[in-house]
Amino acid sequence: MSSISIIGLGNAARALAARALVGGNAVEIIGRDPAKANELAAALGGATVGTAPAGDIVVLAVPYAGAAAVVREHGDALRGKIIVDITNPVAPDLQGFLVPDDSSGAQEIAKAAPDDAHVVKAFNTVFSHVLAAGPAEYRPLDVFIAGDDAQAKARVSAFVESLGLRPWDTGELFMARALENVGLLELGLMNHSVKHTNFSLGITLLD
């Protein structure tokens, strides 16, 4: 069991919190609107509401545009913690990213985090409603992760497994840019061929 603080009150926060509770994790909800945070915690059942992250793993379930500011706001409360970045820093016109060409959203968030915090990219390639539904029989739901600290990735992988999902380590944090490109790819599929978001991308192991 992990102790999880989820910062955010949207669909992704709700989906992650619900699956985390089912997986036996302790879940804390943090949001700018205390009334909405309490409402979400009550709807989930079993979650608590906080103002500063108390969990060992802190999930940033906020839009990328405000993620670094949220990290700076919580500052010292994030020291020594694992910060899971689930954002996709995609430009509104879907023609690129809101980060420098040689960086990623996760790397920019890491710059705003305390030196002893460990940023791990994860969950950005899974639509929130797909995450909420979970894996179907014979179709595992894959979560790709990237990060510089092996122990932090192992902790996040264990958390992913507690949700009934399958973690795949893709390498160091610079690989977050590749994962964010996968997020953009999914939006391209949604707009040009699949025409909906009821799908996921994953790994098929061949014999």
XYZ file of N, CA, C and O in Angstrom:
828
model
N 0.841 -1.191 0.000
C 0.000 0.000 0.000
C 0.876 1.241 0.000
O 1.901 1.283 0.669
N 0.465 2.237 -0.766
C 1.179 3.501 -0.817
C 0.314 4.616 -0.250
O -0.912 4.512 -0.191
N 0.981 5.681 0.178
C 0.295 6.879 0.635
C 0.364 7.889 -0.499
O 1.451 8.349 -0.864
N -0.791 8.237 -1.063
C -0.865 9.028 -2.288
C -1.551 10.364 -2.030
O -2.649 10.409 -1.469
N -0.912 11.452 -2.428
C -1.554 12.764 -2.444
C -1.815 13.129 -3.902
O -0.892 13.106 -4.721
N -3.050 13.440 -4.225
C -3.420 13.814 -5.595
C -3.791 15.281 -5.603
O -4.738 15.698 -4.926
N -3.033 16.065 -6.352
C -3.312 17.493 -6.464
C -4.112 17.710 -7.732
O -3.627 17.503 -8.841
N -5.370 18.124 -7.564
C -6.258 18.319 -8.701
C -7.634 17.777 -8.385
O -7.793 16.901 -7.522
N -8.625 18.303 -9.100
C -10.009 17.930 -8.824
C -10.767 17.512 -10.081
O -11.989 17.387 -10.058
N -10.049 17.306 -11.177
C -10.689 16.981 -12.447
C -10.895 15.490 -12.652
O -10.776 14.677 -11.724
N -11.188 15.125 -13.903
C -11.497 13.735 -14.236
C -10.320 12.801 -13.969
O -10.506 11.672 -13.500
N -9.108 13.248 -14.289
C -7.939 12.400 -14.062
C -7.724 12.159 -12.571
O -7.407 11.040 -12.148
N -7.885 13.206 -11.771
C -7.745 13.066 -10.323
C -8.775 12.087 -9.775
O -8.448 11.209 -8.957
N -10.001 12.221 -10.240
C -11.073 11.332 -9.771
C -10.782 9.876 -10.151
O -10.924 8.966 -9.321
N -10.374 9.653 -11.403
C -10.120 8.288 -11.865
C -8.966 7.649 -11.102
O -9.052 6.490 -10.667
N -7.879 8.391 -10.933
C -6.729 7.861 -10.211
C -7.064 7.592 -8.750
O -6.683 6.555 -8.194
N -7.772 8.525 -8.125
C -8.118 8.358 -6.718
C -9.007 7.140 -6.509
O -8.806 6.357 -5.570
N -9.983 6.961 -7.389
C -10.906 5.834 -7.251
C -10.169 4.504 -7.377
O -10.365 3.589 -6.567
N -9.296 4.385 -8.378
C -8.567 3.134 -8.564
C -7.560 2.917 -7.428
O -7.316 1.792 -7.000
N -6.959 4.008 -6.957
C -6.002 3.893 -5.857
C -6.671 3.376 -4.593
O -6.107 2.541 -3.875
N -7.857 3.850 -4.313
C -8.582 3.385 -3.126
C -8.942 1.909 -3.250
O -8.794 1.141 -2.292
N -9.402 1.507 -4.427
C -9.733 0.094 -4.652
C -8.492 -0.771 -4.476
O -8.568 -1.900 -3.981
N -7.331 -0.216 -4.849
C -6.076 -0.947 -4.727
C -5.501 -0.967 -3.323
O -4.396 -1.497 -3.111
N -6.203 -0.369 -2.366
C -5.765 -0.414 -0.972
C -4.812 0.682 -0.563
O -4.190 0.604 0.498
N -4.686 1.712 -1.383
C -3.804 2.834 -1.065
C -4.515 3.888 -0.223
O -5.739 4.048 -0.313
N -3.765 4.613 0.575
C -4.294 5.764 1.303
C -4.271 6.957 0.349
O -3.237 7.232 -0.261
N -5.383 7.653 0.219
C -5.504 8.722 -0.780
C -5.894 10.038 -0.116
O -6.857 10.097 0.660
N -5.137 11.068 -0.444
C -5.415 12.428 0.008
C -5.704 13.296 -1.216
O -4.968 13.262 -2.199
N -6.777 14.079 -1.148
C -7.172 14.981 -2.231
C -6.794 16.410 -1.851
O -7.099 16.872 -0.747
N -6.137 17.113 -2.780
C -5.757 18.505 -2.552
C -6.225 19.333 -3.741
O -5.976 18.981 -4.900
N -6.922 20.430 -3.468
C -7.397 21.301 -4.544
C -7.542 22.724 -4.061
O -7.636 22.977 -2.853
N -7.581 23.640 -5.027
C -7.692 25.053 -4.653
C -9.058 25.402 -4.073
O -9.184 26.345 -3.302
N -10.067 24.634 -4.435
C -11.422 24.867 -3.931
C -11.717 23.830 -2.847
O -12.006 22.669 -3.157
N -11.635 24.214 -1.563
C -11.844 23.240 -0.483
C -13.198 22.550 -0.541
O -13.300 21.357 -0.239
N -14.230 23.287 -0.951
C -15.568 22.688 -1.014
C -15.607 21.576 -2.059
O -16.158 20.493 -1.815
N -15.005 21.823 -3.224
C -14.976 20.799 -4.273
C -14.095 19.625 -3.870
O -14.389 18.469 -4.200
N -13.012 19.904 -3.156
C -12.147 18.826 -2.685
C -12.901 17.922 -1.711
O -12.822 16.689 -1.794
N -13.625 18.517 -0.804
C -14.432 17.741 0.139
C -15.535 16.968 -0.571
O -15.835 15.824 -0.210
N -16.116 17.579 -1.578
C -17.170 16.913 -2.350
C -16.613 15.686 -3.077
O -17.236 14.622 -3.076
N -15.431 15.832 -3.679
C -14.822 14.706 -4.381
C -14.448 13.595 -3.406
O -14.718 12.413 -3.668
N -13.849 13.952 -2.281
C -13.461 12.954 -1.290
C -14.687 12.193 -0.773
O -14.647 10.970 -0.602
N -15.768 12.916 -0.556
C -16.997 12.276 -0.067
C -17.573 11.333 -1.120
O -18.057 10.238 -0.798
N -17.514 11.757 -2.384
C -18.042 10.920 -3.463
C -17.225 9.642 -3.624
O -17.768 8.578 -3.930
N -15.927 9.746 -3.408
C -15.056 8.583 -3.546
C -15.213 7.624 -2.381
O -15.201 6.410 -2.546
N -15.362 8.180 -1.184
C -15.444 7.356 0.016
C -14.082 6.806 0.394
O -13.458 6.106 -0.392
N -13.586 7.196 1.552
C -12.303 6.687 2.012
C -11.135 7.624 1.800
O -10.072 7.428 2.381
N -11.296 8.660 0.968
C -10.220 9.626 0.747
C -10.293 10.726 1.789
O -11.357 11.047 2.308
N -9.147 11.316 2.081
C -9.095 12.458 2.977
C -8.824 13.721 2.162
O -8.483 13.648 0.978
N -8.946 14.870 2.794
C -8.675 16.152 2.142
C -7.550 16.843 2.885
O -7.522 16.873 4.116
N -6.586 17.364 2.135
C -5.460 18.052 2.745
C -5.194 19.388 2.084
O -5.827 19.750 1.084
N -4.253 20.109 2.644
C -3.846 21.396 2.070
C -2.399 21.374 1.597
O -2.015 22.141 0.711
N -1.581 20.490 2.176
C -0.190 20.295 1.752
C 0.037 18.793 1.594
O -0.472 18.006 2.390
N 0.772 18.376 0.578
C 0.934 16.947 0.306
C 1.577 16.195 1.459
O 2.696 16.500 1.869
N 0.873 15.196 1.967
C 1.406 14.366 3.043
C 1.845 13.004 2.538
O 2.601 12.311 3.218
N 1.385 12.616 1.351
C 1.695 11.300 0.809
C 3.144 11.175 0.365
O 3.804 12.173 0.056
N 3.626 9.941 0.331
C 4.973 9.681 -0.167
C 5.057 9.887 -1.674
O 6.096 10.254 -2.218
N 3.934 9.612 -2.359
C 3.826 9.829 -3.802
C 2.812 10.939 -4.026
O 1.682 10.876 -3.531
N 3.225 11.962 -4.773
C 2.365 13.114 -5.033
C 2.064 13.159 -6.530
O 2.989 13.267 -7.348
N 0.796 13.060 -6.890
C 0.384 13.043 -8.287
C -0.086 14.433 -8.701
O -0.987 15.000 -8.085
N 0.540 14.971 -9.747
C 0.124 16.266 -10.291
C -0.955 16.030 -11.337
O -0.670 15.772 -12.509
N -2.207 16.105 -10.919
C -3.341 15.906 -11.822
C -3.955 17.263 -12.151
O -5.139 17.509 -11.936
N -3.116 18.154 -12.660
C -3.523 19.511 -13.018
C -3.071 19.773 -14.445
O -2.194 19.085 -14.971
N -3.649 20.780 -15.128
C -3.170 21.109 -16.473
C -1.698 21.508 -16.440
O -1.225 22.116 -15.473
N -0.988 21.179 -17.520
C 0.440 21.471 -17.536
C 0.721 22.949 -17.294
O 1.699 23.288 -16.598
N -0.085 23.829 -17.825
C 0.175 25.272 -17.733
C 0.351 25.739 -16.294
O 1.077 26.699 -16.031
N -0.293 25.053 -15.347
C -0.188 25.465 -13.951
C 0.620 24.523 -13.086
O 0.750 24.751 -11.877
N 1.197 23.471 -13.672
C 1.849 22.430 -12.879
C 3.086 22.937 -12.147
O 3.264 22.666 -10.952
N 3.958 23.654 -12.838
C 5.180 24.144 -12.191
C 4.843 25.101 -11.059
O 5.497 25.092 -10.008
N 3.825 25.935 -11.267
C 3.418 26.865 -10.219
C 2.910 26.121 -8.995
O 3.183 26.515 -7.851
N 2.187 25.029 -9.206
C 1.697 24.210 -8.093
C 2.874 23.604 -7.327
O 2.889 23.583 -6.092
N 3.874 23.136 -8.060
C 5.064 22.560 -7.419
C 5.788 23.614 -6.589
O 6.185 23.366 -5.442
N 5.957 24.806 -7.152
C 6.630 25.877 -6.395
C 5.804 26.294 -5.188
O 6.354 26.596 -4.120
N 4.500 26.297 -5.330
C 3.609 26.684 -4.229
C 3.766 25.757 -3.034
O 3.803 26.203 -1.886
N 3.882 24.460 -3.290
C 3.985 23.497 -2.187
C 5.418 23.335 -1.684
O 5.625 22.870 -0.564
N 6.378 23.724 -2.524
C 7.766 23.856 -2.107
C 8.279 22.805 -1.152
O 8.462 21.649 -1.506
N 8.530 23.221 0.094
C 9.163 22.355 1.090
C 8.362 21.092 1.384
O 8.930 20.075 1.790
N 7.034 21.152 1.198
C 6.204 19.971 1.461
C 6.514 18.833 0.496
O 6.148 17.684 0.754
N 7.204 19.136 -0.596
C 7.529 18.118 -1.599
C 8.939 17.551 -1.428
O 9.349 16.677 -2.203
N 9.672 18.040 -0.435
C 11.042 17.563 -0.243
C 11.067 16.055 0.032
O 10.325 15.545 0.860
N 11.918 15.361 -0.707
C 12.081 13.926 -0.517
C 10.961 13.080 -1.090
O 11.008 11.842 -0.969
N 9.991 13.692 -1.723
C 8.836 12.944 -2.217
C 8.993 12.572 -3.688
O 9.816 13.130 -4.424
N 8.178 11.623 -4.114
C 8.074 11.257 -5.519
C 6.933 12.069 -6.129
O 5.802 12.018 -5.636
N 7.243 12.820 -7.165
C 6.241 13.636 -7.843
C 5.912 12.975 -9.178
O 6.793 12.829 -10.040
N 4.679 12.558 -9.358
C 4.261 11.903 -10.590
C 3.582 12.940 -11.493
O 2.541 13.496 -11.155
N 4.224 13.180 -12.627
C 3.702 14.133 -13.606
C 2.874 13.385 -14.639
O 3.402 12.564 -15.390
N 1.569 13.664 -14.702
C 0.694 12.995 -15.660
C 0.273 13.937 -16.787
O -0.584 13.593 -17.591
N 0.899 15.104 -16.866
C 0.457 16.124 -17.805
C 0.927 15.851 -19.228
O 1.875 15.118 -19.468
N 0.242 16.487 -20.170
C 0.663 16.525 -21.567
C 0.752 17.994 -21.981
O -0.275 18.660 -22.139
N 1.974 18.522 -22.155
C 2.148 19.948 -22.455
C 1.924 20.269 -23.934
O 2.764 20.870 -24.604
N 0.771 19.857 -24.446
C 0.473 20.022 -25.866
C -0.105 21.418 -26.113
O -0.948 21.901 -25.349
N 0.353 22.067 -27.191
C -0.152 23.389 -27.552
C -1.633 23.293 -27.931
O -2.090 22.249 -28.408
N -2.397 24.358 -27.711
C -3.835 24.327 -28.005
C -4.163 23.944 -29.442
O -5.201 23.317 -29.696
N -3.283 24.304 -30.394
C -3.548 23.958 -31.795
C -3.088 22.557 -32.165
O -3.197 22.127 -33.321
N -2.558 21.810 -31.178
C -2.094 20.429 -31.358
C -0.965 20.314 -32.382
O -0.731 19.247 -32.954
N -0.237 21.418 -32.575
C 0.855 21.417 -33.542
C 2.230 21.289 -32.888
O 3.252 21.331 -33.582
N 2.268 21.138 -31.598
C 3.542 21.043 -30.900
C 3.340 21.092 -29.407
O 2.263 20.772 -28.896
N 4.398 21.560 -28.710
C 4.388 21.522 -27.255
C 4.654 22.897 -26.655
O 5.201 23.790 -27.310
N 4.283 23.033 -25.390
C 4.467 24.290 -24.657
C 5.798 24.321 -23.917
O 5.946 25.063 -22.956
N 6.744 23.534 -24.370
C 8.056 23.439 -23.721
C 9.140 23.587 -24.779
O 8.877 23.403 -25.975
N 10.375 23.908 -24.381
C 11.473 24.012 -25.351
C 11.692 22.697 -26.095
O 11.389 21.615 -25.594
N 12.254 22.794 -27.293
C 12.459 21.620 -28.135
C 13.375 20.581 -27.502
O 13.299 19.397 -27.831
N 14.262 21.012 -26.611
C 15.207 20.082 -25.992
C 14.770 19.650 -24.595
O 15.571 19.156 -23.804
N 13.481 19.824 -24.294
C 13.004 19.511 -22.950
C 11.661 18.802 -23.029
O 11.195 18.416 -24.100
N 11.056 18.620 -21.878
C 9.736 18.001 -21.769
C 8.999 18.656 -20.615
O 9.605 19.357 -19.787
N 7.707 18.401 -20.540
C 6.953 18.931 -19.420
C 7.483 18.432 -18.092
O 7.612 19.189 -17.124
N 7.818 17.152 -18.041
C 8.323 16.568 -16.793
C 9.651 17.186 -16.386
O 9.893 17.446 -15.199
N 10.521 17.437 -17.354
C 11.809 18.046 -17.045
C 11.651 19.484 -16.565
O 12.381 19.941 -15.675
N 10.702 20.212 -17.138
C 10.447 21.581 -16.689
C 9.864 21.585 -15.281
O 10.203 22.437 -14.452
N 8.995 20.623 -14.993
C 8.434 20.499 -13.644
C 9.538 20.149 -12.651
O 9.568 20.658 -11.522
N 10.476 19.296 -13.064
C 11.584 18.922 -12.183
C 12.434 20.125 -11.803
O 12.972 20.191 -10.693
N 12.551 21.082 -12.711
C 13.325 22.294 -12.417
C 12.675 23.107 -11.296
O 13.367 23.825 -10.565
N 11.348 23.013 -11.174
C 10.623 23.766 -10.151
C 10.547 23.026 -8.823
O 10.183 23.610 -7.800
N 10.891 21.731 -8.824
C 10.765 20.900 -7.629
C 11.992 21.026 -6.730
O 13.072 21.408 -7.186
N 11.857 20.704 -5.444
C 13.030 20.667 -4.563
C 14.079 19.699 -5.088
O 13.748 18.711 -5.757
N 15.335 19.963 -4.774
C 16.431 19.155 -5.307
C 16.340 17.688 -4.922
O 16.808 16.812 -5.671
N 15.768 17.404 -3.760
C 15.714 16.013 -3.308
C 14.394 15.322 -3.638
O 14.145 14.197 -3.201
N 13.539 15.976 -4.421
C 12.324 15.328 -4.910
C 12.659 14.571 -6.196
O 13.634 14.886 -6.882
N 11.858 13.559 -6.517
C 12.103 12.740 -7.698
C 10.869 12.777 -8.599
O 9.805 12.282 -8.223
N 11.016 13.359 -9.788
C 9.895 13.451 -10.730
C 9.868 12.204 -11.603
O 10.889 11.791 -12.157
N 8.699 11.612 -11.706
C 8.480 10.447 -12.555
C 7.314 10.750 -13.493
O 6.255 11.184 -13.046
N 7.523 10.551 -14.774
C 6.444 10.708 -15.749
C 5.641 9.420 -15.791
O 6.205 8.313 -15.871
N 4.312 9.523 -15.749
C 3.460 8.337 -15.814
C 2.023 8.751 -16.093
O 1.639 9.900 -15.854
N 1.243 7.846 -16.620
C -0.203 7.985 -16.824
C -0.598 8.975 -17.925
O -1.790 9.109 -18.215
N 0.343 9.661 -18.551
C -0.045 10.672 -19.531
C -0.566 10.070 -20.832
O -1.144 10.784 -21.656
N -0.365 8.761 -21.029
C -0.823 8.124 -22.261
C -2.137 7.358 -22.082
O -2.543 6.619 -22.978
N -2.780 7.528 -20.930
C -4.041 6.830 -20.651
C -5.136 7.869 -20.429
O -5.043 8.686 -19.516
N -6.160 7.858 -21.272
C -7.279 8.778 -21.091
C -7.958 8.498 -19.754
O -8.033 7.346 -19.309
N -8.476 9.551 -19.126
C -9.003 9.409 -17.770
C -10.165 8.419 -17.695
O -10.249 7.638 -16.742
N -11.050 8.416 -18.688
C -12.188 7.491 -18.614
C -11.754 6.049 -18.862
O -12.353 5.110 -18.348
N -10.684 5.862 -19.634
C -10.125 4.519 -19.820
C -9.487 4.045 -18.521
O -9.628 2.891 -18.120
N -8.790 4.944 -17.846
C -8.210 4.626 -16.547
C -9.295 4.274 -15.542
O -9.154 3.322 -14.770
N -10.376 5.022 -15.554
C -11.469 4.761 -14.615
C -12.084 3.385 -14.857
O -12.436 2.675 -13.912
N -12.202 3.003 -16.118
C -12.799 1.709 -16.450
C -11.869 0.563 -16.116
O -12.313 -0.539 -15.759
N -10.557 0.790 -16.222
C -9.589 -0.250 -15.911
C -9.424 -1.237 -17.044
O -10.048 -1.118 -18.109
N -8.574 -2.249 -16.854
C -8.311 -3.225 -17.915
C -9.496 -4.144 -18.134
O -10.241 -4.456 -17.210
N -9.674 -4.562 -19.392
C -10.685 -5.565 -19.713
C -10.031 -6.939 -19.704
O -8.799 -7.062 -19.706
N -10.830 -7.980 -19.694
C -10.304 -9.338 -19.659
C -9.406 -9.589 -20.872
O -9.785 -9.299 -22.008
N -8.228 -10.093 -20.599
C -7.229 -10.410 -21.633
C -6.667 -9.167 -22.325
O -5.957 -9.280 -23.316
N -6.998 -7.968 -21.825
C -6.451 -6.751 -22.413
C -5.886 -5.887 -21.293
O -6.579 -5.028 -20.750
N -4.628 -6.110 -20.907
C -4.045 -5.303 -19.828
C -3.924 -3.849 -20.248
O -3.783 -3.538 -21.431
N -4.003 -2.967 -19.277
C -3.863 -1.535 -19.532
C -2.454 -1.129 -19.125
O -2.046 -1.318 -17.980
N -1.707 -0.598 -20.079
C -0.293 -0.305 -19.862
C -0.056 1.141 -19.461
O -0.688 2.054 -19.994
N 0.866 1.341 -18.530
C 1.276 2.670 -18.075
C 2.780 2.782 -18.282
O 3.555 2.009 -17.711
N 3.198 3.728 -19.111
C 4.616 3.945 -19.382
C 5.167 4.981 -18.408
O 4.522 6.007 -18.151
N 6.352 4.707 -17.877
C 6.945 5.613 -16.893
C 8.371 5.967 -17.300
O 9.033 5.219 -18.025
N 8.824 7.117 -16.831
C 10.200 7.558 -17.064
C 10.658 8.366 -15.862
O 9.866 9.117 -15.275
N 11.916 8.212 -15.499
C 12.445 8.967 -14.364
C 13.915 8.666 -14.156
O 14.423 7.637 -14.623
N 14.591 9.542 -13.450
C 16.032 9.395 -13.241
C 16.389 8.540 -12.034
O 17.506 8.038 -11.948
N 15.460 8.372 -11.096
C 15.759 7.640 -9.864
C 15.114 6.256 -9.912
O 13.889 6.129 -10.002
N 15.940 5.218 -9.866
C 15.443 3.850 -10.000
C 14.482 3.471 -8.879
O 13.468 2.803 -9.109
N 14.779 3.899 -7.645
C 13.917 3.549 -6.523
C 12.560 4.226 -6.655
O 11.519 3.624 -6.363
N 12.558 5.485 -7.104
C 11.295 6.199 -7.297
C 10.452 5.502 -8.355
O 9.232 5.343 -8.197
N 11.092 5.067 -9.448
C 10.347 4.368 -10.488
C 9.801 3.038 -9.978
O 8.685 2.638 -10.345
N 10.567 2.364 -9.139
C 10.091 1.107 -8.571
C 8.865 1.340 -7.694
O 7.912 0.543 -7.717
N 8.873 2.431 -6.933
C 7.715 2.763 -6.078
C 6.491 3.086 -6.929
O 5.373 2.662 -6.618
N 6.707 3.847 -7.998
C 5.590 4.189 -8.879
C 5.090 2.939 -9.599
O 3.876 2.752 -9.763
N 5.995 2.058 -10.001
C 5.591 0.813 -10.656
C 4.729 -0.033 -9.721
O 3.717 -0.618 -10.145
N 5.104 -0.096 -8.453
C 4.314 -0.842 -7.479
C 2.935 -0.214 -7.312
O 1.921 -0.926 -7.188
N 2.882 1.115 -7.325
C 1.598 1.805 -7.241
C 0.746 1.485 -8.461
O -0.454 1.198 -8.341
N 1.349 1.524 -9.645
C 0.617 1.199 -10.877
C 0.044 -0.215 -10.794
O -1.120 -0.461 -11.144
N 0.842 -1.151 -10.313
C 0.375 -2.526 -10.186
C -0.777 -2.647 -9.195
O -1.680 -3.469 -9.374
N -0.766 -1.821 -8.150
C -1.857 -1.859 -7.168
C -3.181 -1.423 -7.787
O -4.252 -1.749 -7.267
N -3.108 -0.699 -8.900
C -4.316 -0.264 -9.609
C -4.826 -1.327 -10.577
O -5.821 -1.131 -11.262
N -4.105 -2.445 -10.658
C -4.468 -3.491 -11.596
C -3.945 -3.227 -12.995
O -4.392 -3.850 -13.961
N -2.971 -2.326 -13.125
C -2.426 -1.934 -14.419
C -0.995 -2.458 -14.561
O -0.408 -2.976 -13.613
N -0.435 -2.308 -15.759
C 0.871 -2.883 -16.056
C 1.892 -1.778 -16.335
O 1.772 -1.065 -17.323
N 2.914 -1.624 -15.463
C 3.909 -0.570 -15.667
C 5.011 -1.006 -16.625
O 5.446 -2.161 -16.616
N 5.486 -0.039 -17.421
C 6.617 -0.274 -18.313
C 7.610 0.867 -18.135
O 7.298 2.020 -18.420
N 8.810 0.529 -17.682
C 9.868 1.516 -17.491
C 10.494 1.823 -18.853
O 11.020 0.928 -19.523
N 10.469 3.088 -19.264
C 11.018 3.469 -20.570
C 12.398 4.110 -20.471
O 12.994 4.445 -21.492
N 12.890 4.316 -19.255
C 14.214 4.900 -19.108
C 14.217 6.144 -18.244
O 13.333 6.344 -17.406
N 15.230 6.972 -18.461
C 15.423 8.163 -17.636
C 14.416 9.263 -17.997
O 13.647 9.138 -18.951
N 14.452 10.364 -17.240
C 13.411 11.376 -17.363
C 13.390 12.030 -18.739
O 12.334 12.503 -19.176
N 14.520 12.039 -19.461
C 14.499 12.635 -20.802
C 13.527 11.900 -21.722
O 13.042 12.464 -22.712
N 13.195 10.647 -21.397
C 12.233 9.887 -22.189
C 10.812 10.405 -22.023
O 9.902 10.007 -22.765
N 10.606 11.307 -21.064
C 9.280 11.905 -20.911
C 8.846 12.605 -22.186
O 7.652 12.651 -22.505
N 9.815 13.178 -22.925
C 9.454 13.841 -24.178
C 8.843 12.844 -25.158
O 7.867 13.145 -25.858
N 9.405 11.639 -25.218
C 8.843 10.602 -26.073
C 7.424 10.236 -25.626
O 6.523 10.058 -26.448
N 7.230 10.133 -24.315
C 5.898 9.797 -23.804
C 4.904 10.910 -24.078
O 3.716 10.655 -24.364
N 5.361 12.149 -24.021
C 4.472 13.266 -24.341
C 4.136 13.297 -25.828
O 3.034 13.702 -26.217
N 5.065 12.832 -26.667
C 4.756 12.672 -28.087
C 3.713 11.579 -28.298
O 2.884 11.678 -29.210
N 3.741 10.552 -27.461
C 2.702 9.524 -27.535
C 1.346 10.136 -27.196
O 0.328 9.829 -27.829
N 1.325 11.022 -26.198
C 0.084 11.719 -25.872
C -0.434 12.518 -27.054
O -1.639 12.515 -27.354
N 0.468 13.197 -27.759
C 0.084 13.958 -28.948
C -0.375 13.016 -30.058
O -1.339 13.307 -30.779
N 0.294 11.879 -30.208
C -0.118 10.871 -31.186
C -1.547 10.417 -30.928
O -2.355 10.282 -31.865
N -1.877 10.182 -29.669
C -3.234 9.748 -29.336
C -4.267 10.804 -29.718
O -5.360 10.476 -30.200
N -3.927 12.069 -29.523
C -4.841 13.136 -29.924
C -4.990 13.165 -31.442
O -6.081 13.440 -31.969
N -3.897 12.895 -32.163
C -3.988 12.809 -33.613
C -4.883 11.662 -34.059
O -5.693 11.811 -34.988
N -4.746 10.502 -33.403
C -5.624 9.373 -33.712
C -7.079 9.720 -33.426
O -7.976 9.385 -34.206
N -7.304 10.385 -32.295
C -8.667 10.775 -31.918
C -9.286 11.678 -32.976
O -10.454 11.520 -33.351
N -8.513 12.605 -33.499
C -9.052 13.595 -34.436
C -9.155 13.107 -35.872
O -10.012 13.571 -36.625
N -8.292 12.163 -36.268
C -8.188 11.847 -37.691
C -8.589 10.429 -38.086
O -8.878 10.198 -39.262
N -8.614 9.499 -37.144
C -8.961 8.143 -37.564
C -9.881 7.414 -36.590
O -10.939 6.930 -36.981
N -9.503 7.346 -35.323
C -10.331 6.618 -34.362
C -11.644 7.355 -34.095
O -12.694 6.747 -33.937
N -11.538 8.694 -34.029
C -12.708 9.577 -33.868
C -13.361 9.514 -32.493
O -14.467 10.009 -32.305
N -12.695 8.893 -31.524
C -13.173 8.898 -30.142
C -11.980 8.586 -29.248
O -10.873 8.373 -29.739
N -12.214 8.585 -27.934
C -11.108 8.348 -26.999
C -11.242 7.032 -26.246
O -10.587 6.829 -25.231
N -12.062 6.139 -26.748
C -12.234 4.844 -26.081
C -11.202 3.845 -26.598
O -11.532 2.822 -27.195
N -9.926 4.172 -26.380
C -8.840 3.296 -26.804
C -7.621 3.557 -25.927
O -7.551 4.551 -25.216
N -6.668 2.652 -26.008
C -5.401 2.839 -25.305
C -4.282 2.245 -26.152
O -4.510 1.365 -26.981
N -3.089 2.744 -25.943
C -1.904 2.199 -26.609
C -1.113 1.374 -25.590
O -0.984 1.765 -24.436
N -0.603 0.231 -26.040
C 0.118 -0.610 -25.113
C 1.091 -1.532 -25.814
O 1.332 -1.426 -27.017
N 1.650 -2.458 -25.044
C 2.654 -3.387 -25.514
C 2.041 -4.778 -25.690
O 1.336 -5.272 -24.819
N 2.301 -5.399 -26.841
C 1.952 -6.801 -27.059
C 3.252 -7.582 -27.152
O 4.068 -7.344 -28.054
N 3.460 -8.473 -26.226
C 4.670 -9.299 -26.226
C 4.472 -10.502 -27.150
O 3.526 -11.275 -26.995
N 5.378 -10.649 -28.110
C 5.284 -11.729 -29.083
C 6.103 -12.934 -28.619
O 7.152 -12.786 -28.001
N 5.629 -14.123 -28.933
C 6.357 -15.333 -28.566
C 7.658 -15.447 -29.359
O 7.730 -15.005 -30.502
